[in-house]
N, CA, C and O atoms as a MOPAC input file, in Angstrom:
PM7 MOZYME 1SCF
protein

 N    108.60100 1    94.87400 1    91.43000 1
 C    109.89400 1    95.46400 1    91.18900 1
 C    109.74400 1    96.89800 1    90.69600 1
 O    110.47300 1    97.78100 1    91.14600 1
 N    108.82500 1    97.13900 1    89.79300 1
 C    108.62300 1    98.47200 1    89.25600 1
 C    108.20800 1    99.45300 1    90.35100 1
 O    108.67100 1   100.59300 1    90.37000 1
 N    107.33700 1    99.01600 1    91.26000 1
 C    106.87600 1    99.89700 1    92.33000 1
 C    108.03700 1   100.29800 1    93.23700 1
 O    108.11200 1   101.44700 1    93.67200 1
 N    108.92300 1    99.38100 1    93.51900 1
 C    110.06100 1    99.70500 1    94.37900 1
 C    110.94700 1   100.76000 1    93.73100 1
 O    111.43600 1   101.66100 1    94.41300 1
 N    111.15500 1   100.66100 1    92.44400 1
 C    111.96100 1   101.67100 1    91.75400 1
 C    111.27000 1   103.02800 1    91.80100 1
 O    111.92200 1   104.05500 1    91.99100 1
 N    109.95600 1   103.03300 1    91.62700 1
 C    109.19200 1   104.27700 1    91.67400 1
 C    109.33000 1   104.92500 1    93.04300 1
 O    109.56200 1   106.13000 1    93.13500 1
 N    109.18900 1   104.14400 1    94.10400 1
 C    109.31600 1   104.66700 1    95.46800 1
 C    110.73200 1   105.16500 1    95.70400 1
 O    110.92400 1   106.22100 1    96.30700 1
 N    111.72900 1   104.41500 1    95.23600 1
 C    113.11600 1   104.84300 1    95.41000 1
 C    113.34800 1   106.17600 1    94.70100 1
 O    114.06400 1   107.03500 1    95.21500 1
 N    112.74300 1   106.35000 1    93.51900 1
 C    112.87500 1   107.60800 1    92.80400 1
 C    112.23800 1   108.76000 1    93.55400 1
 O    112.78100 1   109.86400 1    93.58900 1
 N    111.08400 1   108.50300 1    94.15500 1
 C    110.41200 1   109.53800 1    94.94100 1
 C    111.25300 1   109.91400 1    96.14900 1
 O    111.41400 1   111.09500 1    96.45800 1
 N    111.79600 1   108.89700 1    96.84000 1
 C    112.63300 1   109.15400 1    98.01400 1
 C    113.87500 1   109.93200 1    97.60900 1
 O    114.23900 1   110.90600 1    98.26800 1
 N    114.52900 1   109.51200 1    96.52900 1
 C    115.73400 1   110.21500 1    96.07700 1
 C    115.40000 1   111.65900 1    95.70600 1
 O    116.15300 1   112.57300 1    96.04100 1
 N    114.28000 1   111.87100 1    95.01900 1
 C    113.86200 1   113.22400 1    94.67100 1
 C    113.54600 1   114.05200 1    95.89400 1
 O    113.86500 1   115.24000 1    95.94500 1
 N    112.91600 1   113.43100 1    96.88500 1
 C    112.58000 1   114.13600 1    98.12600 1
 C    113.83700 1   114.55200 1    98.86500 1
 O    113.91100 1   115.66300 1    99.39100 1
 N    114.83600 1   113.66400 1    98.91100 1
 C    116.09000 1   113.98500 1    99.58000 1
 C    116.76200 1   115.15300 1    98.87800 1
 O    117.30200 1   116.04400 1    99.53400 1
 N    116.73500 1   115.15700 1    97.55900 1
 C    117.33600 1   116.26300 1    96.81900 1
 C    116.61600 1   117.57200 1    97.11200 1
 O    117.26300 1   118.60300 1    97.29600 1
 N    115.28800 1   117.54700 1    97.15800 1
 C    114.53100 1   118.76800 1    97.44000 1
 C    114.75700 1   119.24800 1    98.86200 1
 O    114.89900 1   120.44700 1    99.10100 1
 N    114.79000 1   118.30500 1    99.81900 1
 C    115.00600 1   118.69000 1   101.20900 1
 C    116.39300 1   119.31400 1   101.36600 1
 O    116.55900 1   120.28100 1   102.11000 1
 N    117.39000 1   118.76400 1   100.66700 1
 C    118.73400 1   119.32400 1   100.77900 1
 C    118.80000 1   120.74000 1   100.21200 1
 O    119.68700 1   121.51400 1   100.57300 1
 N    117.86600 1   121.08000 1    99.32800 1
 C    117.79700 1   122.43300 1    98.79000 1
 C    116.90600 1   123.33900 1    99.63900 1
 O    116.75400 1   124.52300 1    99.33700 1
 N    116.31900 1   122.78300 1   100.70000 1
 C    115.44700 1   123.56700 1   101.54700 1
 C    114.01000 1   123.60500 1   101.06200 1
 O    113.21300 1   124.40100 1   101.55900 1
 N    113.66300 1   122.75700 1   100.09800 1
 C    112.31100 1   122.69800 1    99.55900 1
 C    111.62900 1   121.43700 1   100.06900 1
 O    112.29300 1   120.53400 1   100.57900 1
 N    110.32200 1   121.36700 1    99.93800 1
 C    109.60500 1   120.16500 1   100.33500 1
 C    109.00100 1   119.50300 1    99.11200 1
 O    108.60200 1   120.16800 1    98.15700 1
 N    108.94000 1   118.17600 1    99.16000 1
 C    108.34500 1   117.41400 1    98.06300 1
 C    106.85500 1   117.26400 1    98.31200 1
 O    106.44400 1   117.09700 1    99.46000 1
 N    106.03300 1   117.31800 1    97.27100 1
 C    104.60200 1   117.12700 1    97.46200 1
 C    104.30300 1   115.67600 1    97.82400 1
 O    105.03700 1   114.76900 1    97.43200 1
 N    103.24200 1   115.46400 1    98.56200 1
 C    102.83100 1   114.10300 1    98.90100 1
 C    102.35500 1   113.41400 1    97.63600 1
 O    101.68200 1   114.01600 1    96.80000 1
 N    102.71300 1   112.14300 1    97.50800 1
 C    102.24700 1   111.40400 1    96.33800 1
 C    100.78800 1   111.01000 1    96.53500 1
 O    100.32300 1   110.86200 1    97.66500 1
 N    100.08000 1   110.84400 1    95.44000 1
 C     98.66600 1   110.47500 1    95.50300 1
 C     98.52100 1   109.06900 1    96.06400 1
 O     99.33300 1   108.19100 1    95.76900 1
 N     97.49200 1   108.85600 1    96.86900 1
 C     97.24000 1   107.53600 1    97.42400 1
 C     96.94400 1   106.56400 1    96.29200 1
 O     96.15800 1   106.85900 1    95.39300 1
 N     97.58300 1   105.40400 1    96.34900 1
 C     97.40100 1   104.43300 1    95.27900 1
 C     96.79800 1   103.13200 1    95.75400 1
 O     96.30200 1   102.35700 1    94.93700 1
 N     96.82200 1   102.86700 1    97.05100 1
 C     96.31800 1   101.60300 1    97.58200 1
 C     95.08700 1   101.82200 1    98.45600 1
 O     94.08800 1   101.11800 1    98.30900 1
 N     95.15400 1   102.78100 1    99.35100 1
 C     94.04300 1   103.04600 1   100.26100 1
 C     92.95900 1   103.85300 1    99.54500 1
 O     93.23100 1   104.56900 1    98.58100 1
 N     91.74200 1   103.72300 1   100.03200 1
 C     90.62900 1   104.55000 1    99.53900 1
 C     90.50600 1   105.73300 1   100.48600 1
 O     90.13900 1   105.56700 1   101.64900 1
 N     90.81100 1   106.92300 1    99.99300 1
 C     90.86500 1   108.09600 1   100.87100 1
 C     90.00800 1   109.24900 1   100.35600 1
 O     89.85500 1   109.45600 1    99.15200 1
 N     89.46000 1   109.98700 1   101.30900 1
 C     88.79000 1   111.25700 1   101.04700 1
 C     89.54400 1   112.30400 1   101.84800 1
 O     89.84900 1   112.09000 1   103.02100 1
 N     89.84500 1   113.43600 1   101.22100 1
 C     90.52300 1   114.52400 1   101.91700 1
 C     89.65500 1   115.77100 1   101.83900 1
 O     88.97500 1   116.01600 1   100.84200 1
 N     89.69300 1   116.54200 1   102.89900 1
 C     88.86600 1   117.74700 1   102.92400 1
 C     89.32100 1   118.70000 1   104.01200 1
 O     90.11800 1   118.34300 1   104.88000 1
 N     88.80600 1   119.90600 1   103.95200 1
 C     89.02200 1   120.92400 1   104.97300 1
 C     87.83000 1   120.86500 1   105.92000 1
 O     86.68900 1   120.71400 1   105.48300 1
 N     88.09500 1   120.98400 1   107.20800 1
 C     87.02900 1   120.93800 1   108.21600 1
 C     85.94600 1   121.95800 1   107.88900 1
 O     86.24400 1   123.08400 1   107.49100 1
 N     84.70900 1   121.56600 1   108.05600 1
 C     83.56000 1   122.40900 1   107.70600 1
 C     83.51000 1   123.71700 1   108.48700 1
 O     83.11000 1   124.74300 1   107.93900 1
 N     83.90900 1   123.69800 1   109.75900 1
 C     83.79800 1   124.88800 1   110.60100 1
 C     85.12500 1   125.58000 1   110.88700 1
 O     85.15300 1   126.61300 1   111.55600 1
 N     86.23900 1   125.01100 1   110.38000 1
 C     87.55700 1   125.58000 1   110.67800 1
 C     88.47400 1   125.36000 1   109.47700 1
 O     88.99800 1   124.26100 1   109.29100 1
 N     88.67200 1   126.39400 1   108.66200 1
 C     89.47200 1   126.22700 1   107.45100 1
 C     90.97400 1   126.14800 1   107.70800 1
 O     91.76100 1   126.22800 1   106.76500 1
 N     91.38300 1   125.99300 1   108.96000 1
 C     92.77600 1   125.76300 1   109.31000 1
 C     93.04900 1   124.28300 1   109.58700 1
 O     94.19200 1   123.91200 1   109.85300 1
 N     92.01500 1   123.42800 1   109.53100 1
 C     92.14000 1   121.99900 1   109.81900 1
 C     91.94800 1   121.19600 1   108.53200 1
 O     90.91100 1   121.29300 1   107.87600 1
 N     92.96400 1   120.40000 1   108.18200 1
 C     92.88000 1   119.50300 1   107.03400 1
 C     92.73400 1   118.06900 1   107.51600 1
 O     93.37900 1   117.67100 1   108.48600 1
 N     91.88900 1   117.28700 1   106.84400 1
 C     91.56600 1   115.93400 1   107.30300 1
 C     91.67400 1   114.94200 1   106.14800 1
 O     91.28300 1   115.24100 1   105.02000 1
 N     92.21000 1   113.76000 1   106.44300 1
 C     92.21800 1   112.64300 1   105.49500 1
 C     91.54600 1   111.45800 1   106.18000 1
 O     91.93900 1   111.05900 1   107.27600 1
 N     90.53400 1   110.90000 1   105.52700 1
 C     89.85000 1   109.70700 1   106.02700 1
 C     90.09700 1   108.59300 1   105.01000 1
 O     89.79800 1   108.75400 1   103.82600 1
 N     90.64500 1   107.45700 1   105.47300 1
 C     91.01500 1   106.37500 1   104.56600 1
 C     90.48500 1   105.03400 1   105.05600 1
 O     90.29100 1   104.82200 1   106.25300 1
 N     90.25700 1   104.13800 1   104.10900 1
 C     89.91800 1   102.74700 1   104.42200 1
 C     90.87600 1   101.85500 1   103.64300 1
 O     91.40700 1   102.24100 1   102.60100 1
 N     91.08200 1   100.65600 1   104.17400 1
 C     92.04200 1    99.72000 1   103.61400 1
 C     91.32200 1    98.53200 1   102.98300 1
 O     90.84300 1    97.65600 1   103.70400 1
 N     91.23400 1    98.48200 1   101.64900 1
 C     90.54400 1    97.38200 1   100.98200 1
 C     91.44300 1    96.17000 1   100.73700 1
 O     90.99900 1    95.18400 1   100.14900 1
 N     92.69700 1    96.23100 1   101.17800 1
 C     93.65100 1    95.16400 1   100.88000 1
 C     93.70300 1    94.12200 1   101.99500 1
 O     93.02400 1    94.24900 1   103.01400 1
 N     94.50000 1    93.11800 1   101.79000 1
 C     94.71000 1    92.07500 1   102.79900 1
 C     95.97200 1    92.29900 1   103.60700 1
 O     96.42500 1    91.39500 1   104.30900 1
 N     96.55200 1    93.49900 1   103.51800 1
 C     97.79900 1    93.83900 1   104.20300 1
 C     97.58300 1    95.09600 1   105.04600 1
 O     96.77100 1    95.95200 1   104.69100 1
 N     98.30200 1    95.20600 1   106.15000 1
 C     98.21900 1    96.40600 1   106.98400 1
 C     98.98500 1    97.54900 1   106.32100 1
 O    100.11100 1    97.37000 1   105.85700 1
 N     98.36000 1    98.72200 1   106.28400 1
 C     98.96200 1    99.94200 1   105.75300 1
 C     98.87200 1   101.03200 1   106.79800 1
 O     98.04700 1   100.96000 1   107.71000 1
 N     99.72500 1   102.05000 1   106.66900 1
 C     99.61400 1   103.22500 1   107.52200 1
 C     99.58700 1   104.45400 1   106.63800 1
 O    100.11400 1   104.45200 1   105.52500 1
 N     98.96300 1   105.50400 1   107.15100 1
 C     98.85800 1   106.74400 1   106.38100 1
 C     98.84400 1   107.93000 1   107.32800 1
 O     98.65800 1   107.78800 1   108.53700 1
 N     99.04600 1   109.10500 1   106.74500 1
 C     98.91600 1   110.36000 1   107.48700 1
 C     98.47100 1   111.44000 1   106.51100 1
 O     98.73800 1   111.36400 1   105.31200 1
 N     97.79600 1   112.43400 1   107.04100 1
 C     97.39000 1   113.59000 1   106.24300 1
 C     98.60400 1   114.48800 1   106.04100 1
 O     99.41300 1   114.66500 1   106.95100 1
 N     98.72300 1   115.04800 1   104.85300 1
 C     99.77900 1   116.00500 1   104.52500 1
 C     99.07300 1   117.28700 1   104.10400 1
 O     98.42100 1   117.33900 1   103.06100 1
 N     99.21000 1   118.31800 1   104.92800 1
 C     98.44100 1   119.54000 1   104.72300 1
 C     99.34800 1   120.67300 1   104.24400 1
 O    100.35600 1   121.00100 1   104.87100 1
 N     98.96000 1   121.25300 1   103.12200 1
 C     99.64700 1   122.43300 1   102.59000 1
 C     98.92900 1   123.65000 1   103.15000 1
 O     97.73100 1   123.84100 1   102.94300 1
 N     99.69800 1   124.46800 1   103.86600 1
 C     99.12200 1   125.66000 1   104.49800 1
 C     99.54800 1   126.89300 1   103.70600 1
 O    100.64300 1   126.93400 1   103.14400 1
 N     98.68000 1   127.88300 1   103.66800 1
 C     98.97000 1   129.10600 1   102.92600 1
 C    100.28100 1   129.74700 1   103.32600 1
 O    101.33300 1   129.32100 1   102.85100 1
 N    100.25900 1   130.74500 1   104.17200 1
 C    101.46000 1   131.46600 1   104.57200 1
 C    102.19500 1   130.79300 1   105.71900 1
 O    103.35200 1   131.12000 1   105.98500 1
 N    101.54900 1   129.86300 1   106.40000 1
 C    102.17200 1   129.15600 1   107.52300 1
 C    102.91500 1   127.92000 1   107.00100 1
 O    102.65400 1   127.47800 1   105.88200 1
 N    103.83100 1   127.35800 1   107.78800 1
 C    104.51700 1   126.13100 1   107.37000 1
 C    103.52400 1   124.97800 1   107.17500 1
 O    102.51900 1   124.89000 1   107.88000 1
 N    103.81100 1   124.10500 1   106.22100 1
 C    102.97300 1   122.93400 1   105.98700 1
 C    103.06900 1   121.99000 1   107.18400 1
 O    104.05800 1   122.01400 1   107.91700 1
 N    102.04700 1   121.16100 1   107.38300 1
 C    102.00700 1   120.24700 1   108.51900 1
 C    101.58400 1   118.85400 1   108.05900 1
 O    101.03800 1   118.67800 1   106.97000 1
 N    101.85000 1   117.86500 1   108.91900 1
 C    101.39200 1   116.49700 1   108.67900 1
 C    100.64000 1   116.02000 1   109.91400 1
 O    100.92800 1   116.44700 1   111.03200 1
 N     99.67400 1   115.13100 1   109.70200 1
 C     98.93100 1   114.54900 1   110.80300 1
 C     99.66300 1   113.35500 1   111.38200 1
 O    100.72300 1   112.96500 1   110.89200 1
 N     99.09700 1   112.78200 1   112.42000 1
 C     99.66600 1   111.58100 1   113.03300 1
 C     99.51500 1   110.39600 1   112.09700 1
 O     98.58100 1   110.34300 1   111.29700 1
 N    100.44400 1   109.43600 1   112.19700 1
 C    100.34000 1   108.18700 1   111.44700 1
 C     99.18300 1   107.36500 1   112.00400 1
 O     98.98600 1   107.30400 1   113.21800 1
 N     98.42600 1   106.73900 1   111.12200 1
 C     97.31000 1   105.86700 1   111.51600 1
 C     97.52200 1   104.51600 1   110.83400 1
 O     97.65600 1   104.45100 1   109.61200 1
 N     97.55300 1   103.43700 1   111.62200 1
 C     97.68700 1   102.09000 1   111.06800 1
 C     96.30900 1   101.53100 1   110.74800 1
 O     95.39000 1   101.60000 1   111.56400 1
 N     96.17800 1   100.97000 1   109.53600 1
 C     94.90900 1   100.38600 1   109.11000 1
 C     95.09600 1    98.90400 1   108.81600 1
 O     95.78700 1    98.54800 1   107.86200 1
 N     94.49000 1    98.03200 1   109.62300 1
 C     94.52900 1    96.60500 1   109.30800 1
 C     93.64300 1    96.35100 1   108.09100 1
 O     92.88900 1    97.23600 1   107.68700 1
 N     93.72100 1    95.15900 1   107.50100 1
 C     92.84000 1    94.84500 1   106.37000 1
 C     91.37700 1    95.12000 1   106.71800 1
 O     90.87200 1    94.65500 1   107.74000 1
 N     90.71000 1    95.87800 1   105.86000 1
 C     89.30500 1    96.22300 1   106.08300 1
 C     89.08600 1    97.36900 1   107.04900 1
 O     87.94500 1    97.77800 1   107.26000 1
 N     90.14300 1    97.90000 1   107.64200 1
 C     90.00900 1    98.96200 1   108.63400 1
 C     89.88600 1   100.33900 1   108.00600 1
 O     90.13600 1   100.51800 1   106.81400 1
 N     89.49200 1   101.31700 1   108.83100 1
 C     89.40500 1   102.70400 1   108.38000 1
 C     89.83700 1   103.61600 1   109.51700 1
 O     89.81700 1   103.22500 1   110.68400 1
 N     90.22800 1   104.84400 1   109.16300 1
 C     90.67100 1   105.78400 1   110.17400 1
 C     90.81700 1   107.17700 1   109.61900 1
 O     90.56800 1   107.42800 1   108.44000 1
 N     91.23000 1   108.09400 1   110.50000 1
 C     91.32800 1   109.51000 1   110.16800 1
 C     92.63100 1   110.08300 1   110.69800 1
 O     93.06700 1   109.73600 1   111.79600 1
 N     93.25200 1   110.95900 1   109.92100 1
 C     94.42300 1   111.71600 1   110.33900 1
 C     94.15400 1   113.17400 1   109.99900 1
 O     93.55700 1   113.47300 1   108.96500 1
 N     94.59100 1   114.07900 1   110.86300 1
 C     94.35300 1   115.49700 1   110.59900 1
 C     95.50800 1   116.33400 1   111.09900 1
 O     96.28400 1   115.90400 1   111.95200 1
 N     95.61200 1   117.54100 1   110.55700 1
 C     96.62300 1   118.48700 1   110.97600 1
 C     96.04100 1   119.88600 1   110.98400 1
 O     95.04300 1   120.16200 1   110.32000 1
 N     96.67700 1   120.76700 1   111.74400 1
 C     96.18600 1   122.13700 1   111.90100 1
 C     97.25300 1   123.12100 1   111.43200 1
 O     98.39500 1   123.07800 1   111.89100 1
 N     96.87400 1   124.00200 1   110.52000 1
 C     97.77200 1   125.04800 1   110.04000 1
 C     97.90100 1   126.14600 1   111.08800 1
 O     96.99600 1   126.35800 1   111.89500 1
 N     99.02900 1   126.83800 1   111.06700 1
 C     99.24200 1   127.95000 1   111.97300 1
 C     98.21300 1   129.04400 1   111.76000 1
 O     97.84300 1   129.33400 1   110.62200 1
 N     97.74700 1   129.65400 1   112.83700 1
 C     96.67100 1   130.65000 1   112.77600 1
 C     97.08900 1   131.96500 1   112.13200 1
 O     96.22700 1   132.75000 1   111.73700 1
 N     98.37800 1   132.22500 1   112.01800 1
 C     98.81900 1   133.46100 1   111.37500 1
 C     98.83900 1   133.32000 1   109.85700 1
 O     99.07000 1   134.29600 1   109.14300 1
 N     98.59700 1   132.10500 1   109.36200 1
 C     98.58300 1   131.86400 1   107.92000 1
 C     97.20900 1   132.09900 1   107.32800 1
 O     96.36200 1   132.75800 1   107.93100 1
 N     96.99900 1   131.55300 1   106.13900 1
 C     95.74400 1   131.74800 1   105.42200 1
 C     94.86000 1   130.50400 1   105.40900 1
 O     93.84900 1   130.46600 1   104.70900 1
 N     95.23800 1   129.49100 1   106.18000 1
 C     94.42800 1   128.27500 1   106.24900 1
 C     94.92100 1   127.19100 1   105.31700 1
 O     95.99200 1   127.30500 1   104.72000 1
 N     94.12200 1   126.12600 1   105.19400 1
 C     94.48300 1   124.96300 1   104.38800 1
 C     94.36000 1   125.29300 1   102.90500 1
 O     93.34300 1   125.81600 1   102.44900 1
 N     95.42000 1   124.97600 1   102.16300 1
 C     95.39800 1   125.15400 1   100.72300 1
 C     95.10500 1   123.84400 1   100.01100 1
 O     94.45000 1   123.83000 1    98.96900 1
 N     95.59300 1   122.73400 1   100.57700 1
 C     95.38200 1   121.40500 1    99.99000 1
 C     95.64200 1   120.34200 1   101.05000 1
 O     96.38600 1   120.56300 1   102.00500 1
 N     95.01400 1   119.18600 1   100.86200 1
 C     95.22100 1   118.04000 1   101.75000 1
 C     95.56900 1   116.83700 1   100.88200 1
 O     94.85700 1   116.51500 1    99.93100 1
 N     96.66700 1   116.18400 1   101.22100 1
 C     97.09700 1   114.97700 1   100.53000 1
 C     97.24800 1   113.83900 1   101.51900 1
 O     96.97000 1   113.99900 1   102.70800 1
 N     97.69200 1   112.68200 1   101.02600 1
 C     97.85400 1   111.49400 1   101.86400 1
 C     99.22800 1   110.88800 1   101.59300 1
 O     99.63300 1   110.73200 1   100.44100 1
 N     99.93300 1   110.55200 1   102.65800 1
 C    101.18400 1   109.80300 1   102.59300 1
 C    100.86600 1   108.41300 1   103.11100 1
 O    100.48900 1   108.26400 1   104.27400 1
 N    101.00800 1   107.38400 1   102.27300 1
 C    100.67900 1   106.02200 1   102.68700 1
 C    101.87000 1   105.10300 1   102.50700 1
 O    102.67200 1   105.26700 1   101.58800 1
 N    101.97300 1   104.11700 1   103.41700 1
 C    103.09700 1   103.17600 1   103.36800 1
 C    102.64800 1   101.81600 1   103.89200 1
 O    101.79900 1   101.72400 1   104.77800 1
 N    103.23600 1   100.76500 1   103.32800 1
 C    102.97000 1    99.42100 1   103.81200 1
 C    103.65800 1    99.24200 1   105.16100 1
 O    104.73400 1    99.79600 1   105.38800 1
 N    103.04900 1    98.48200 1   106.04500 1
 C    103.62500 1    98.23100 1   107.36800 1
 C    104.34500 1    96.91100 1   107.33600 1
 O    104.91100 1    96.49100 1   108.34500 1

């Protein structure tokens, strides 16, 4: 019950920020085991690699904060129990590259 209220608060806060023309930061991954990083040879590519230690299917995507270019998100990746996968996004080339990489995760 507590988790549902927390998620509802995040969604309500996100809606308020979007209505103001702002974006909400991605919440920290709490269920999946994830590593986030910038590509070794291309600082415009942000990557999230996650594994699912639970007994339930989850999905996730990389949320990339780009310098001067608009922020981007990677494709959704479904992870069955015990599964692992990768999501990535590319910042616009006129910007300054990846500033941060986060993870958006949700139960399926």
